[in-house]
Tab-separated table of C-alpha atoms in Angstrom:
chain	number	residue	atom	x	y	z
A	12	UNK	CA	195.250	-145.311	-16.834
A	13	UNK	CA	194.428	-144.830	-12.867
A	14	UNK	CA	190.932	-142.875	-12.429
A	15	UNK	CA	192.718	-140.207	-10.849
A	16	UNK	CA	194.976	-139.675	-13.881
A	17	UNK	CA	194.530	-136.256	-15.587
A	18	UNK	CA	193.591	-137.011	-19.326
A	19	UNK	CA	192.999	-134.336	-21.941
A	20	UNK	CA	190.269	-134.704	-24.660
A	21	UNK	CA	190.901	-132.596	-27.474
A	22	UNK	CA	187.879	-132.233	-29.380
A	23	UNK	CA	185.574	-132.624	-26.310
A	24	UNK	CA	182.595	-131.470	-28.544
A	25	UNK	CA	182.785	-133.429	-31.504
A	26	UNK	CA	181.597	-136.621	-32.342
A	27	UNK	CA	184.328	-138.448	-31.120
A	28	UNK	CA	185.258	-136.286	-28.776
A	29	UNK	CA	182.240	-135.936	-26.619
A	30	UNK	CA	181.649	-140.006	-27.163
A	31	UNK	CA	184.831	-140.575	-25.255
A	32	UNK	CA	184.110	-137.880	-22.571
A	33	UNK	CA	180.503	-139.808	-21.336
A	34	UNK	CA	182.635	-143.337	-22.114
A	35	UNK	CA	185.598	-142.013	-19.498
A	36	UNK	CA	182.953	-140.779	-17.028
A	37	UNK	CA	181.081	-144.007	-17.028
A	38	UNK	CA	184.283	-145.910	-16.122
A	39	UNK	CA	184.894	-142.934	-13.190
A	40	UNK	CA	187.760	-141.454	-14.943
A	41	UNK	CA	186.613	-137.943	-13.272
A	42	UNK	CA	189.726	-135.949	-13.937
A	43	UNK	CA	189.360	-134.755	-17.427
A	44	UNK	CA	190.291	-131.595	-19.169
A	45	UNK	CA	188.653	-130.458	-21.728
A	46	UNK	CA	188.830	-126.808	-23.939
A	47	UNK	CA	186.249	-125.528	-26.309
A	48	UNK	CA	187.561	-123.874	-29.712
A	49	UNK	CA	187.017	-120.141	-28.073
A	50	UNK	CA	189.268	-121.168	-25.141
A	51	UNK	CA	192.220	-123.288	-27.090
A	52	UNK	CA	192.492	-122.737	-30.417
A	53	UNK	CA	194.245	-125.884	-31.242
A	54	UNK	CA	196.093	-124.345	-34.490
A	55	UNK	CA	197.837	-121.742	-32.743
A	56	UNK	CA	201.324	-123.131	-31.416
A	57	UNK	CA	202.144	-121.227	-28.929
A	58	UNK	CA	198.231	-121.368	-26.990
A	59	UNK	CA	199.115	-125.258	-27.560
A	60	UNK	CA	202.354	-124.891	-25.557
A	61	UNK	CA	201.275	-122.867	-22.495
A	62	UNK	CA	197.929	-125.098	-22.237
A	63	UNK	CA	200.386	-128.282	-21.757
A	64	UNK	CA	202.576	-126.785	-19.569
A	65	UNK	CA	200.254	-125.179	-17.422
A	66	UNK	CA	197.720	-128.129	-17.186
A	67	UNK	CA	200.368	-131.263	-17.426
A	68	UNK	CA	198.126	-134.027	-18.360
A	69	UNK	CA	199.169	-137.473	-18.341
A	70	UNK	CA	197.111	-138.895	-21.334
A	71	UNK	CA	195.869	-136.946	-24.247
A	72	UNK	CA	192.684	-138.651	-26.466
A	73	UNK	CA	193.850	-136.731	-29.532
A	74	UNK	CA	189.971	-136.810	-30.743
A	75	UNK	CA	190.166	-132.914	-32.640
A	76	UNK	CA	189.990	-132.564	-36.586
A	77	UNK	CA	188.700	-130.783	-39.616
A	78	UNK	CA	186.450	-133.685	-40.694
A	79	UNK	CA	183.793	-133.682	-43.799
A	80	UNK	CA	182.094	-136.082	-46.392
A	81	UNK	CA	183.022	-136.020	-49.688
A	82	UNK	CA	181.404	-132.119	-50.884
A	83	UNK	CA	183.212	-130.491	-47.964
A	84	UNK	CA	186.632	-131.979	-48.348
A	85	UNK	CA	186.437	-131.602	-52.469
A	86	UNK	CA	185.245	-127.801	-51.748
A	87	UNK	CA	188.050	-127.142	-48.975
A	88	UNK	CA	190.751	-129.340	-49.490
A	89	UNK	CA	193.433	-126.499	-48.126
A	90	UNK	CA	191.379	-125.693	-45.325
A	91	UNK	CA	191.758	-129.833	-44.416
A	92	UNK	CA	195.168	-130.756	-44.816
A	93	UNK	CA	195.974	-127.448	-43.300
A	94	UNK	CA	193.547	-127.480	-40.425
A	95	UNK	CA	195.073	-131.330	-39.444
A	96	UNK	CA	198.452	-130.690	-40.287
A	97	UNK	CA	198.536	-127.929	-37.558
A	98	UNK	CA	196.599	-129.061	-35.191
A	99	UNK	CA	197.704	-132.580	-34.909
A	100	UNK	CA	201.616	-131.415	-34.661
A	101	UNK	CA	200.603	-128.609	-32.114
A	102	UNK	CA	199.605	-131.257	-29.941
A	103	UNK	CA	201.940	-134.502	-29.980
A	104	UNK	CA	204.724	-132.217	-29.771
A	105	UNK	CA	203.271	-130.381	-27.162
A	106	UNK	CA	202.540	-133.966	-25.650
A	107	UNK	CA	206.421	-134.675	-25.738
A	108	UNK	CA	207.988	-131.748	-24.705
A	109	UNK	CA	205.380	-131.980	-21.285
A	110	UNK	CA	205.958	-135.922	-20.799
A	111	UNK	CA	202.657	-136.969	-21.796
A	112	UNK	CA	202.988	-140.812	-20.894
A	113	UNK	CA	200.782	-141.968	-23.440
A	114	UNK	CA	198.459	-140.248	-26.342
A	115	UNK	CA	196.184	-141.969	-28.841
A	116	UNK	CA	195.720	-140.136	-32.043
A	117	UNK	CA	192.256	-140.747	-34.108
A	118	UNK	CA	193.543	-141.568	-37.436
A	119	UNK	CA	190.745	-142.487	-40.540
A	120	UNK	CA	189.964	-145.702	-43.063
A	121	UNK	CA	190.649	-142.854	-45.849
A	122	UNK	CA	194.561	-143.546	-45.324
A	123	UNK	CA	194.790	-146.807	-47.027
A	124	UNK	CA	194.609	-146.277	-50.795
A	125	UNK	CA	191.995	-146.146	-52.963
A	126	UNK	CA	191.932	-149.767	-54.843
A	127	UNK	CA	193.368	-151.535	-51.739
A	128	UNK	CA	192.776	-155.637	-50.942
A	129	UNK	CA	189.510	-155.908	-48.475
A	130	UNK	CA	189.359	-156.268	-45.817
A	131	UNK	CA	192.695	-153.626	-45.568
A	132	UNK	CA	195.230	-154.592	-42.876
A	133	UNK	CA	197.314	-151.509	-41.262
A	134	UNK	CA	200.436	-152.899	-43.998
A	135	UNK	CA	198.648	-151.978	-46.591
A	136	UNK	CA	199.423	-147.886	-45.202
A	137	UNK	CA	201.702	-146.484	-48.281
A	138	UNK	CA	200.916	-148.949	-50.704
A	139	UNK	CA	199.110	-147.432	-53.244
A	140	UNK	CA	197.694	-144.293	-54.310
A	141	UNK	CA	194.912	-142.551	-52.081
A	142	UNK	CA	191.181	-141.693	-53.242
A	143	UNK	CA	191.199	-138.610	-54.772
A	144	UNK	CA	188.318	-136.828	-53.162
A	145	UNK	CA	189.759	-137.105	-50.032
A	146	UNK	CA	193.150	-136.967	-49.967
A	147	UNK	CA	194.258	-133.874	-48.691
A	148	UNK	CA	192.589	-134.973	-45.425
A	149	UNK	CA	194.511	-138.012	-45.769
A	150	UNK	CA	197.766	-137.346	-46.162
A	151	UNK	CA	197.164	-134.824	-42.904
A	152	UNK	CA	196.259	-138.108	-41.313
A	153	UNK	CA	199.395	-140.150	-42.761
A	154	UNK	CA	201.424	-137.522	-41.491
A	155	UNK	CA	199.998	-137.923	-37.890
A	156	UNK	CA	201.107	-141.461	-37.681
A	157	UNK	CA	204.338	-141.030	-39.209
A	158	UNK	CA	205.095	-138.185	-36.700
A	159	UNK	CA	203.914	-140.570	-33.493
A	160	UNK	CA	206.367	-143.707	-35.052
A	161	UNK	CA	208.871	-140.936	-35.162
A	162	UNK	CA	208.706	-139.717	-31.801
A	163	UNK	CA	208.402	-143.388	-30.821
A	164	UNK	CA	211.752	-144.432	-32.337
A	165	UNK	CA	213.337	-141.336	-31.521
A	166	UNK	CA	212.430	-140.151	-27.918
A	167	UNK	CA	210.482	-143.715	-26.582
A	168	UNK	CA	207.250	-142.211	-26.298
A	169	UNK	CA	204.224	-144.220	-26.234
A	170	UNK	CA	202.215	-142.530	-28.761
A	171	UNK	CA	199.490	-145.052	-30.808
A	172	UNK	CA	197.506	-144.775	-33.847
A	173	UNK	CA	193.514	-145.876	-34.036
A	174	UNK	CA	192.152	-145.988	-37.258
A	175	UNK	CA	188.686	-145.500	-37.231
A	176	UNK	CA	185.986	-146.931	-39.329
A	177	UNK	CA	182.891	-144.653	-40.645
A	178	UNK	CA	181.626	-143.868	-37.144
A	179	UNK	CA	178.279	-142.287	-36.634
A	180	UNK	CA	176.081	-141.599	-33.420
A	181	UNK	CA	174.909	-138.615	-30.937
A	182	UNK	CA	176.334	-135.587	-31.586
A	183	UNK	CA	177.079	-136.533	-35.377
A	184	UNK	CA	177.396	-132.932	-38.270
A	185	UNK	CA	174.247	-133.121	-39.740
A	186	UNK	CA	175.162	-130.330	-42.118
A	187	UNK	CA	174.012	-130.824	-45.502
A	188	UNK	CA	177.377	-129.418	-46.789
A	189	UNK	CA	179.544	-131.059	-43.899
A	190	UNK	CA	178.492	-134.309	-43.300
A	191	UNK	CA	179.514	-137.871	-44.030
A	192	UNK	CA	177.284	-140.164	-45.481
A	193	UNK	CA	175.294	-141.715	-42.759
A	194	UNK	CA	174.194	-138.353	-40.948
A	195	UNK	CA	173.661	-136.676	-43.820
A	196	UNK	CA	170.494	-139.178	-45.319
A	197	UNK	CA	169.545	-139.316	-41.763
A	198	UNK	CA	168.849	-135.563	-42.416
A	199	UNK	CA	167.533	-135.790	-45.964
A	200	UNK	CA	164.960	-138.332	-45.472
A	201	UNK	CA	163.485	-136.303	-41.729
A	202	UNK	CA	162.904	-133.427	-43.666
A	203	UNK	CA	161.426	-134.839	-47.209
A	204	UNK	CA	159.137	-137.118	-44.614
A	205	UNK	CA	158.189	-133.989	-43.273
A	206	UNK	CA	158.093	-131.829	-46.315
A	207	UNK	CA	156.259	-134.574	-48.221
A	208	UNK	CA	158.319	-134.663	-50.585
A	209	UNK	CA	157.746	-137.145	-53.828
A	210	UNK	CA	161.746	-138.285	-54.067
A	211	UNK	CA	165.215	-137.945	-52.164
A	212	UNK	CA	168.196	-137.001	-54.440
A	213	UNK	CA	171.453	-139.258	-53.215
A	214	UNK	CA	175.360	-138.551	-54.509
A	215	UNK	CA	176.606	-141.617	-56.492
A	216	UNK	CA	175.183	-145.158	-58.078
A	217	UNK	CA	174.811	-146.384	-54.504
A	218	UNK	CA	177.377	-149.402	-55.357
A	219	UNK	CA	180.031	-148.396	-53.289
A	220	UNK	CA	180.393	-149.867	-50.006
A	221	UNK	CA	181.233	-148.773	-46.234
A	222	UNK	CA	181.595	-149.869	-42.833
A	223	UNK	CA	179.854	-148.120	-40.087
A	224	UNK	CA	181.031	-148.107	-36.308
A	225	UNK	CA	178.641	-146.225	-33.635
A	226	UNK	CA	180.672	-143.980	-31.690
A	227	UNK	CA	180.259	-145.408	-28.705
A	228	UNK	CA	181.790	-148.410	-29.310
A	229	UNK	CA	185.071	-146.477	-30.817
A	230	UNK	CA	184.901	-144.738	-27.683
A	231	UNK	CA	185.109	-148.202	-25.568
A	232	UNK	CA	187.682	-149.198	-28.090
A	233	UNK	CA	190.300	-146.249	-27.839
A	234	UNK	CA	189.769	-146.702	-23.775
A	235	UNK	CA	190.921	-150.131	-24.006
A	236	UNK	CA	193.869	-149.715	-26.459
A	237	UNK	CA	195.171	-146.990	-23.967
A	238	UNK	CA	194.674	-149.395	-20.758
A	239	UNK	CA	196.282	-152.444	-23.260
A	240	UNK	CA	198.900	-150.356	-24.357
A	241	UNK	CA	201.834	-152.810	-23.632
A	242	UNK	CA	200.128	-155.956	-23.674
A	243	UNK	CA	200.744	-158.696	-26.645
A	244	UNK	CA	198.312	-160.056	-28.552
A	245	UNK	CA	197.497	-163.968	-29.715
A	246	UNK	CA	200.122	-163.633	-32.125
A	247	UNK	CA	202.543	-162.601	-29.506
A	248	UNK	CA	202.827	-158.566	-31.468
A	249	UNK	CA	203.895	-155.984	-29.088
A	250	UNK	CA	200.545	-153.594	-29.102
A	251	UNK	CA	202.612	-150.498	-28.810
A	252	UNK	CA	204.986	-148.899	-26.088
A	253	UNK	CA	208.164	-149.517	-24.240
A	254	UNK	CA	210.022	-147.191	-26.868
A	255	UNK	CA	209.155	-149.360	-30.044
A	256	UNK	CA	207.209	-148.002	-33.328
A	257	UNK	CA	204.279	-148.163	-32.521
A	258	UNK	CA	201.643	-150.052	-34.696
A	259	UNK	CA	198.460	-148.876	-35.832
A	260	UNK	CA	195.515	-150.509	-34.964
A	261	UNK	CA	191.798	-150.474	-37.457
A	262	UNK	CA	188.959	-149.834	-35.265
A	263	UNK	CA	185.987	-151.541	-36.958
A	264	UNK	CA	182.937	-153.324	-37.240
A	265	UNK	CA	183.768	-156.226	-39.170
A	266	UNK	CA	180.996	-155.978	-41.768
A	267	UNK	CA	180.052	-153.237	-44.362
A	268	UNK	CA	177.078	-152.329	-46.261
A	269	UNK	CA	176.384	-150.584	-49.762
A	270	UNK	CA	175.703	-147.084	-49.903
A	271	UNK	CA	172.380	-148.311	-51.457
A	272	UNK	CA	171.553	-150.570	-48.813
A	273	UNK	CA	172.042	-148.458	-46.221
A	274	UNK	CA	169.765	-145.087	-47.770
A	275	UNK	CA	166.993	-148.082	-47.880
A	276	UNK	CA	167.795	-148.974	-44.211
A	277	UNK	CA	168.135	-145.065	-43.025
A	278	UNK	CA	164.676	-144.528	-45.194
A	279	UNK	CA	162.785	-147.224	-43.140
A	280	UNK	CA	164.026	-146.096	-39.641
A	281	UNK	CA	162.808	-142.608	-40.489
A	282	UNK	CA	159.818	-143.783	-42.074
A	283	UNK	CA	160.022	-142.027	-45.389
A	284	UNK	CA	158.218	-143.592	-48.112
A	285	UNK	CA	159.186	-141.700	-51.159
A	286	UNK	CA	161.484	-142.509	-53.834
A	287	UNK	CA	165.664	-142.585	-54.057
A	288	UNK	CA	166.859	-140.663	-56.828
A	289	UNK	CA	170.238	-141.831	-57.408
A	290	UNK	CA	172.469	-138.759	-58.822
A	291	UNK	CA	174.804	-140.766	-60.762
A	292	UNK	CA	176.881	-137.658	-62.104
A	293	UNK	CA	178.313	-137.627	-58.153
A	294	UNK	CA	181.150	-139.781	-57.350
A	295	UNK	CA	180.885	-142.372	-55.085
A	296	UNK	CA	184.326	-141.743	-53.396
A	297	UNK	CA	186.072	-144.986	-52.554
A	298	UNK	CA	184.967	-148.318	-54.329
A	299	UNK	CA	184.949	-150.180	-50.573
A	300	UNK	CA	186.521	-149.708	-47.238
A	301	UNK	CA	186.348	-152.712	-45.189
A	302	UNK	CA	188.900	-152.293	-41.934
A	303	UNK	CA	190.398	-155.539	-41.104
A	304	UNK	CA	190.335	-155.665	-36.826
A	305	UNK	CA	192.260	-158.695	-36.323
A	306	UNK	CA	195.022	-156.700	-34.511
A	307	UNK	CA	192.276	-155.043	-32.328
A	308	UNK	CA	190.425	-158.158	-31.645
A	309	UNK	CA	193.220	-160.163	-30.696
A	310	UNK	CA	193.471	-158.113	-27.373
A	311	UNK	CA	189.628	-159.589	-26.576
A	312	UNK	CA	187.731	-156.409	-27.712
A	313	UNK	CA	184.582	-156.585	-30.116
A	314	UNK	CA	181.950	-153.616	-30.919
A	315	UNK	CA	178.517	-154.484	-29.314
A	316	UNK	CA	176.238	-151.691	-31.163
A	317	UNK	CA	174.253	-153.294	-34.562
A	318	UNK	CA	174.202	-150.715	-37.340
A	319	UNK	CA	170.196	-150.960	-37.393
A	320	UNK	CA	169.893	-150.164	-33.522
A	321	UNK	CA	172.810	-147.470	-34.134
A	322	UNK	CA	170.835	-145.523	-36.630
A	323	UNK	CA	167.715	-145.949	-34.836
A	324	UNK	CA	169.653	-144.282	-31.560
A	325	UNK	CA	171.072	-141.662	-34.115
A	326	UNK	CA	167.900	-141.193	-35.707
A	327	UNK	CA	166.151	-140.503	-32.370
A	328	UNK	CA	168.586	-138.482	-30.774
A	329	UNK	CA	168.007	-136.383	-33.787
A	330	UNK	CA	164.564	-135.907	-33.589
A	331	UNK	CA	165.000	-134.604	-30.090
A	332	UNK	CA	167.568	-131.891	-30.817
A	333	UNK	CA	166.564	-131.335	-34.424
A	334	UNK	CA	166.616	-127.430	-33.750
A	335	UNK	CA	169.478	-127.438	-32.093
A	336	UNK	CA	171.219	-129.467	-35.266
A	337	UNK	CA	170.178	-126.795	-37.727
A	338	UNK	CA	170.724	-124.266	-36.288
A	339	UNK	CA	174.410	-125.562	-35.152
């Protein structure tokens, strides 16, 4: 991508979305274009349409989604594979018909199935069945890829697929019925600390296990995939482009943590000292999900944020806006 290159961030606001609008300004990439939910509702087709044609950008950061933890997408599973289905095929074909030269979608770990081998490699996509608690949103996902392959082998377009680890960071849902796992004890823990309250109830047995990925380093990632786009890696694999499928590429860490192991660590950086009452009744979700980056790291990238300084950013960004967040 040239600086000067109009690039459209779809889901400006979100926690993705506005991580890659501060990363593109940082590397002076000053022609962006961005629409809030009141001014492109991403769902509606035809708004989708006319907002390509007029504007005409050149990259698209396909960053917008109906995301949740595991209450929201167990409580709204239409409203998620609904919500993705239609706005995710609004835009690449919008994308296509306008001669987009290159989009990234944001796919999720949640695609690979439940009881896959760790660390999972992008072949193990279809080769088993998905977690149950979230698969509505995942199938949206599965679709998403499927449809930029297609339009790869079919028109030559140079559409590519990041799969995302757990990512957390500033402007995270800290929604108590929304969020994912990270934000969500972030939240817990502030306000029994505050509260002074005796214990902190947590979904699960705190076994299951997760990689985390601050948002800023996805962010750097997706920027370099798009500026690597046709570049091979050590193994001599085509990255994406130049009409072929593309591949999908994990977007992680390369270490992951225990749900039970990481309330303890999110306790200490908020400085609660009270007791975690583990609500085994609640399922944990997933048993692990452990991205394998090989593929992503052959091309010289590596994430630079520690999960302890992460949530300790997180944390304090929190604290400042803490309003802000509940009333949002």
């Amino acid at each position: 991508m040239n600086t000067s290159d109009k690039i459209f961030v779809a889901g400006h606001r979100g926690l993705v979305g506005s991580a890659l609008v501060r990363k593109l300004h940082d590397l002076g990439y000053d022609n962006l274009v961005v629409r809030s939910r009141d001014q492109l509702d991403l769902r509606d087709t035809t708004a989708v349409k006319s907002f390509f044609a007029e504007t005409r950008p050149q990259h698209v950061f396909m960053a917008a989604a109906r995301v949740g933890g595991i209450l929201a997408n167990t409580t709204f599973p239409a409203d998620f594979i609904r919500d993705n289905l239609n706005v995710q095929t609004n835009v690449i074909d919008a994308a296509h018909l306008n001669g987009v030269e290159k989009l990234l979608f944001l796919g999720s770990s949640c695609i690979y199935p439940r009881l896959a081998q760790q660390p999972m490699t992008e072949d193990a996509l279809l080769t088993g069945p998905l977690e149950p608690t979230n698969a509505p949103y995942a199938i949206a996902k599965i679709a998403g890829i499927l449809m930029c392959q297609s339009y790869n082998r079919q028109f030559g377009s140079r559409f590519i697929s990041a799969m995302p680890t757990n990512l957390y960071g500033e402007n995270d849902n800290f929604d108590l019925n929304g969020s994912h796992v990270l934000p969500g004890l972030i939240r817990r823990f502030h306000e029994a600390k505050r509260a002074g309250a005796a214990n902190v109830e947590v979904w699960g047995t705190g076994v299951a296990r997760r990689e985390f990925l601050h948002v800023d380093d996805f962010a750097d990632a997706a920027v370099h995939l798009m500026n690597r786009w046709a570049e091979r890696d050590s193994n001599g694999d085509v990255i994406g482009g130049d009409g072929a499928v593309s591949q999908i590429v994990n977007v992680g860490f390369g270490a992951d943590i225990s749900i039970r192991e990481l309330a303890e660590l999110v306790r200490d950086v908020v400085g609660y000292r009270g007791i975690i009452a583990w609500d085994h009744s609640k399922p944990d979700g997933m048993p692990r999900k452990l991205l394998d980056s090989t593929r992503l790291r052959a091309t010289g990238w590596t994430p630079r944020i520690a999960l302890r300084q992460g949530v300790e950013q997180t944390y304090a960004w929190f604290v400042e806006r803490e309003m802000d967040v509940r009333l949002g």
